[in-house]
């Protein structure tokens, strides 16, 4: 089959009243768009709409897309299919005004057969409708936000998702590659076919081939199985992600009928409680990042380069695994993980039969779950990066017999399609334990309720929200260790190959003893606990990894990781309210912010993982020195920045942390010794200091056993503010898959960060490109991502450039008091788009 991008030539509008539309009175204007496109991120946020808070205060809505394309006469005797990799949500597709297909889930890949509705030798109109509502606990985006393709094939053809590759036997001398090829004969005659399957290495050399005849009778959908031997195989792993190409060619009497190419990796995968997770016979501990699906300043638009860049940054930061939270991930993200050697937990659902918000997937589960399971597994099957399928996240039903029955059905459905990988489920003990578990905390809850009542009545002292949060957080490990959690989750856990524990690390040891055959992965954990959790992974073979919430900051669930101080104008009255009020936009709990810049927690984690030897300096924002923290969320990190530029705070006290695995840290300011403090694992990899801010240079020197093992320094920015523009790549491909990321930074003449000199920056793009998104990591911004003027945050902003044609692109950035800064990018012609 020939696959070609179907992303160009679309127009979009907010959907108007359906009845008026039927009467021809719909007058909403159409605007030209190039897919993938996020219909929600361009809308105005509404701080008064509390229902929209979880989405970052973006309104929901209904959207329409349309495209006209010409179907040549030669298509009449061929199969023409449209592929949609993701439409959020409740997608319906119409061809020439007639209904063609629908897909309820916003994250499932689906195909639309078009032949019966096409007009050949003529133009055809495709219309896609989507609707988002109060259907998610995070920012979903809306519309046709993932890639689309046009697939054209002969009546005798390889089935869609019809090539399945496994490697059942692998050693140093030989790998057996088993290829199952599904062939369809939709022609009116029986055909005898010749199927040639070749394995091609990374240098383009055919290293194995097998040819077989097969007779396809009228209406047949048959499977041909071939076993090929690859001598001295190169294995796929996190350090050596070697990919082969499987090329299948179908001919009849010398006529080419179809050809398919599939990338795959040769690897073995095992898991057990004594040796943990092993890839190619070597134990791998999962250094995991949970990630949502949005791409920051470009919203939910899933453009291939955005996904590739995200995986590149996550891997450089020390992660070797990603958990898609809580949705099937995109094909582009899987491709990037394959190429870069990052392991994947691909997750199905955030809800089964019990809703978490009023219009979520629970309304569709009973009807759609089987097709959505198949869509995810079909998508993932040939990706070596995928090692675990997760059937859900924090599903309340897992604590019931009925929920365990659903767990079994989901797990067995996956195994019936793919028996080569493992099944998990991210179980939350608090939700699974239900009322019985919460009863054990009733006394504390009553105290809080009485305190709140007094506050509302104007009596007594105000409720100490942070104190309650701290007490509840400290009590959580005891609560989660309850026998109630173990007994209520036992049946659901028994359905799994690997038990996923959300915030259940206090059970690792006891469950290792109570369930000696159970393998555990920390599917979701607090960022502040990475050191203690990683020690548990290292010390217990049955615990195969830790996935932090979150690796990458995201839109929606605003303020999940915020810190509030006494005296702030905006405070939270609910002790368990995870959501910040408007204008909070991002969760602010990621190691990496929405622009791709690594926050202090990222470097701390890298040190804990043993991947970074140099110490790291994180300075608490000095304007908050001495202020009591009113609220620190469980997903918060310290309110710190890696900078020694704090204009206006000269001579004032400042706190700072130095992260290091060394025994001791010595701190120097302008060559003067400030003091020493212990660090290393015994001190949770932190050395803490209080000093007075003095511009100049601050140096942290690490010592172990009295010997210097590393040092790092920060210098204060001085003099004029300069605006620096730097692109991640100067040469990109002029197609719908590529982007250029232009980082805008306020610095001094020596390149030191001016994090206290924030100002508005304007961007102008000339040449064959558009500004796809522009913004900062500010978690509370009121600016949008499409203005050409944005305010920096901590001295930084990011512009994302999307090419529209080959040619030279110039990006010019200007800011008050700064010389303009310019970068030039060459958009080069792409190769053939058909596969």
PDB file of N, CA and C in Angstrom, residues 287-325:
ATOM      1  N   UNK A 287      14.288   3.869  34.977  1.00  0.00           N
ATOM      2  CA  UNK A 287      14.368   5.253  35.440  1.00  0.00           C
ATOM      3  C   UNK A 287      13.275   6.003  34.688  1.00  0.00           C
ATOM      4  N   UNK A 288      12.076   6.038  35.276  1.00  0.00           N
ATOM      5  CA  UNK A 288      10.899   6.362  34.504  1.00  0.00           C
ATOM      6  C   UNK A 288      10.333   7.762  34.690  1.00  0.00           C
ATOM      7  N   UNK A 289       9.766   8.272  33.592  1.00  0.00           N
ATOM      8  CA  UNK A 289       9.061   9.554  33.580  1.00  0.00           C
ATOM      9  C   UNK A 289       7.627   9.325  33.137  1.00  0.00           C
ATOM     10  N   UNK A 290       6.671   9.740  33.955  1.00  0.00           N
ATOM     11  CA  UNK A 290       5.290   9.830  33.478  1.00  0.00           C
ATOM     12  C   UNK A 290       5.171  11.096  32.624  1.00  0.00           C
ATOM     13  N   UNK A 291       4.453  11.015  31.520  1.00  0.00           N
ATOM     14  CA  UNK A 291       4.270  12.194  30.663  1.00  0.00           C
ATOM     15  C   UNK A 291       2.830  12.260  30.177  1.00  0.00           C
ATOM     16  N   UNK A 292       2.287  13.477  30.144  1.00  0.00           N
ATOM     17  CA  UNK A 292       1.031  13.712  29.445  1.00  0.00           C
ATOM     18  C   UNK A 292       1.335  13.922  27.963  1.00  0.00           C
ATOM     19  N   UNK A 293       0.294  14.149  27.156  1.00  0.00           N
ATOM     20  CA  UNK A 293       0.497  14.123  25.709  1.00  0.00           C
ATOM     21  C   UNK A 293       0.673  15.496  25.075  1.00  0.00           C
ATOM     22  N   UNK A 294       0.442  16.593  25.819  1.00  0.00           N
ATOM     23  CA  UNK A 294       0.567  17.900  25.159  1.00  0.00           C
ATOM     24  C   UNK A 294       2.035  18.249  24.957  1.00  0.00           C
ATOM     25  N   UNK A 295       2.267  19.148  24.014  1.00  0.00           N
ATOM     26  CA  UNK A 295       3.620  19.579  23.682  1.00  0.00           C
ATOM     27  C   UNK A 295       3.838  21.051  24.025  1.00  0.00           C
ATOM     28  N   UNK A 296       3.375  21.416  25.215  1.00  0.00           N
ATOM     29  CA  UNK A 296       3.686  22.737  25.745  1.00  0.00           C
ATOM     30  C   UNK A 296       3.122  23.872  24.919  1.00  0.00           C
ATOM     31  N   UNK A 297       3.994  24.728  24.398  1.00  0.00           N
ATOM     32  CA  UNK A 297       3.558  25.964  23.747  1.00  0.00           C
ATOM     33  C   UNK A 297       2.859  25.724  22.418  1.00  0.00           C
ATOM     34  N   UNK A 298       2.855  24.498  21.894  1.00  0.00           N
ATOM     35  CA  UNK A 298       2.078  24.221  20.688  1.00  0.00           C
ATOM     36  C   UNK A 298       0.832  23.406  21.029  1.00  0.00           C
ATOM     37  N   UNK A 299       0.535  23.293  22.326  1.00  0.00           N
ATOM     38  CA  UNK A 299      -0.666  22.580  22.739  1.00  0.00           C
ATOM     39  C   UNK A 299      -0.552  21.094  22.485  1.00  0.00           C
ATOM     40  N   UNK A 300      -1.679  20.493  22.135  1.00  0.00           N
ATOM     41  CA  UNK A 300      -1.726  19.043  21.944  1.00  0.00           C
ATOM     42  C   UNK A 300      -1.309  18.616  20.544  1.00  0.00           C
ATOM     43  N   UNK A 301      -0.994  19.546  19.660  1.00  0.00           N
ATOM     44  CA  UNK A 301      -0.596  19.188  18.288  1.00  0.00           C
ATOM     45  C   UNK A 301       0.598  18.244  18.332  1.00  0.00           C
ATOM     46  N   UNK A 302       0.419  17.049  17.776  1.00  0.00           N
ATOM     47  CA  UNK A 302       1.444  16.005  17.878  1.00  0.00           C
ATOM     48  C   UNK A 302       2.247  15.969  16.593  1.00  0.00           C
ATOM     49  N   UNK A 303       3.115  16.933  16.449  1.00  0.00           N
ATOM     50  CA  UNK A 303       4.003  17.021  15.288  1.00  0.00           C
ATOM     51  C   UNK A 303       5.245  16.184  15.581  1.00  0.00           C
ATOM     52  N   UNK A 304       5.675  15.407  14.610  1.00  0.00           N
ATOM     53  CA  UNK A 304       6.711  14.398  14.847  1.00  0.00           C
ATOM     54  C   UNK A 304       7.940  14.957  15.549  1.00  0.00           C
ATOM     55  N   UNK A 305       8.429  16.113  15.114  1.00  0.00           N
ATOM     56  CA  UNK A 305       9.654  16.658  15.688  1.00  0.00           C
ATOM     57  C   UNK A 305       9.472  17.002  17.168  1.00  0.00           C
ATOM     58  N   UNK A 306       8.282  17.452  17.546  1.00  0.00           N
ATOM     59  CA  UNK A 306       8.030  17.761  18.945  1.00  0.00           C
ATOM     60  C   UNK A 306       8.175  16.509  19.801  1.00  0.00           C
ATOM     61  N   UNK A 307       7.678  15.386  19.312  1.00  0.00           N
ATOM     62  CA  UNK A 307       7.784  14.132  20.051  1.00  0.00           C
ATOM     63  C   UNK A 307       9.228  13.657  20.116  1.00  0.00           C
ATOM     64  N   UNK A 308       9.938  13.766  19.005  1.00  0.00           N
ATOM     65  CA  UNK A 308      11.347  13.364  18.962  1.00  0.00           C
ATOM     66  C   UNK A 308      12.172  14.201  19.938  1.00  0.00           C
ATOM     67  N   UNK A 309      11.968  15.511  19.925  1.00  0.00           N
ATOM     68  CA  UNK A 309      12.732  16.401  20.805  1.00  0.00           C
ATOM     69  C   UNK A 309      12.459  16.080  22.264  1.00  0.00           C
ATOM     70  N   UNK A 310      11.217  15.785  22.581  1.00  0.00           N
ATOM     71  CA  UNK A 310      10.878  15.487  23.973  1.00  0.00           C
ATOM     72  C   UNK A 310      11.629  14.253  24.469  1.00  0.00           C
ATOM     73  N   UNK A 311      11.691  13.219  23.642  1.00  0.00           N
ATOM     74  CA  UNK A 311      12.398  12.006  24.049  1.00  0.00           C
ATOM     75  C   UNK A 311      13.897  12.273  24.158  1.00  0.00           C
ATOM     76  N   UNK A 312      14.437  13.058  23.242  1.00  0.00           N
ATOM     77  CA  UNK A 312      15.862  13.412  23.316  1.00  0.00           C
ATOM     78  C   UNK A 312      16.198  14.077  24.647  1.00  0.00           C
ATOM     79  N   UNK A 313      15.374  15.043  25.055  1.00  0.00           N
ATOM     80  CA  UNK A 313      15.644  15.789  26.284  1.00  0.00           C
ATOM     81  C   UNK A 313      15.466  14.896  27.503  1.00  0.00           C
ATOM     82  N   UNK A 314      14.420  14.082  27.517  1.00  0.00           N
ATOM     83  CA  UNK A 314      14.193  13.183  28.640  1.00  0.00           C
ATOM     84  C   UNK A 314      15.346  12.194  28.799  1.00  0.00           C
ATOM     85  N   UNK A 315      15.845  11.677  27.688  1.00  0.00           N
ATOM     86  CA  UNK A 315      16.951  10.712  27.805  1.00  0.00           C
ATOM     87  C   UNK A 315      18.230  11.399  28.275  1.00  0.00           C
ATOM     88  N   UNK A 316      18.493  12.606  27.777  1.00  0.00           N
ATOM     89  CA  UNK A 316      19.676  13.334  28.237  1.00  0.00           C
ATOM     90  C   UNK A 316      19.581  13.634  29.736  1.00  0.00           C
ATOM     91  N   UNK A 317      18.376  13.769  30.242  1.00  0.00           N
ATOM     92  CA  UNK A 317      18.177  14.063  31.660  1.00  0.00           C
ATOM     93  C   UNK A 317      18.285  12.817  32.537  1.00  0.00           C
ATOM     94  N   UNK A 318      18.496  11.653  31.942  1.00  0.00           N
ATOM     95  CA  UNK A 318      18.732  10.448  32.727  1.00  0.00           C
ATOM     96  C   UNK A 318      17.622   9.429  32.715  1.00  0.00           C
ATOM     97  N   UNK A 319      16.486   9.750  32.108  1.00  0.00           N
ATOM     98  CA  UNK A 319      15.397   8.784  32.040  1.00  0.00           C
ATOM     99  C   UNK A 319      15.685   7.737  30.967  1.00  0.00           C
ATOM    100  N   UNK A 320      15.298   6.491  31.238  1.00  0.00           N
ATOM    101  CA  UNK A 320      15.396   5.454  30.202  1.00  0.00           C
ATOM    102  C   UNK A 320      14.042   4.822  29.910  1.00  0.00           C
ATOM    103  N   UNK A 321      12.972   5.404  30.481  1.00  0.00           N
ATOM    104  CA  UNK A 321      11.644   4.837  30.286  1.00  0.00           C
ATOM    105  C   UNK A 321      10.586   5.933  30.408  1.00  0.00           C
ATOM    106  N   UNK A 322       9.495   5.750  29.667  1.00  0.00           N
ATOM    107  CA  UNK A 322       8.373   6.690  29.665  1.00  0.00           C
ATOM    108  C   UNK A 322       7.083   5.910  29.897  1.00  0.00           C
ATOM    109  N   UNK A 323       6.246   6.440  30.740  1.00  0.00           N
ATOM    110  CA  UNK A 323       4.880   5.913  30.899  1.00  0.00           C
ATOM    111  C   UNK A 323       3.919   6.945  30.335  1.00  0.00           C
ATOM    112  N   UNK A 324       3.133   6.577  29.344  1.00  0.00           N
ATOM    113  CA  UNK A 324       2.145   7.500  28.787  1.00  0.00           C
ATOM    114  C   UNK A 324       0.991   7.604  29.765  1.00  0.00           C
ATOM    115  N   UNK A 325       0.684   8.817  30.165  1.00  0.00           N
ATOM    116  CA  UNK A 325      -0.255   9.025  31.261  1.00  0.00           C
ATOM    117  C   UNK A 325      -1.377   9.968  30.819  1.00  0.00           C
TER     118      UNK A 325
END
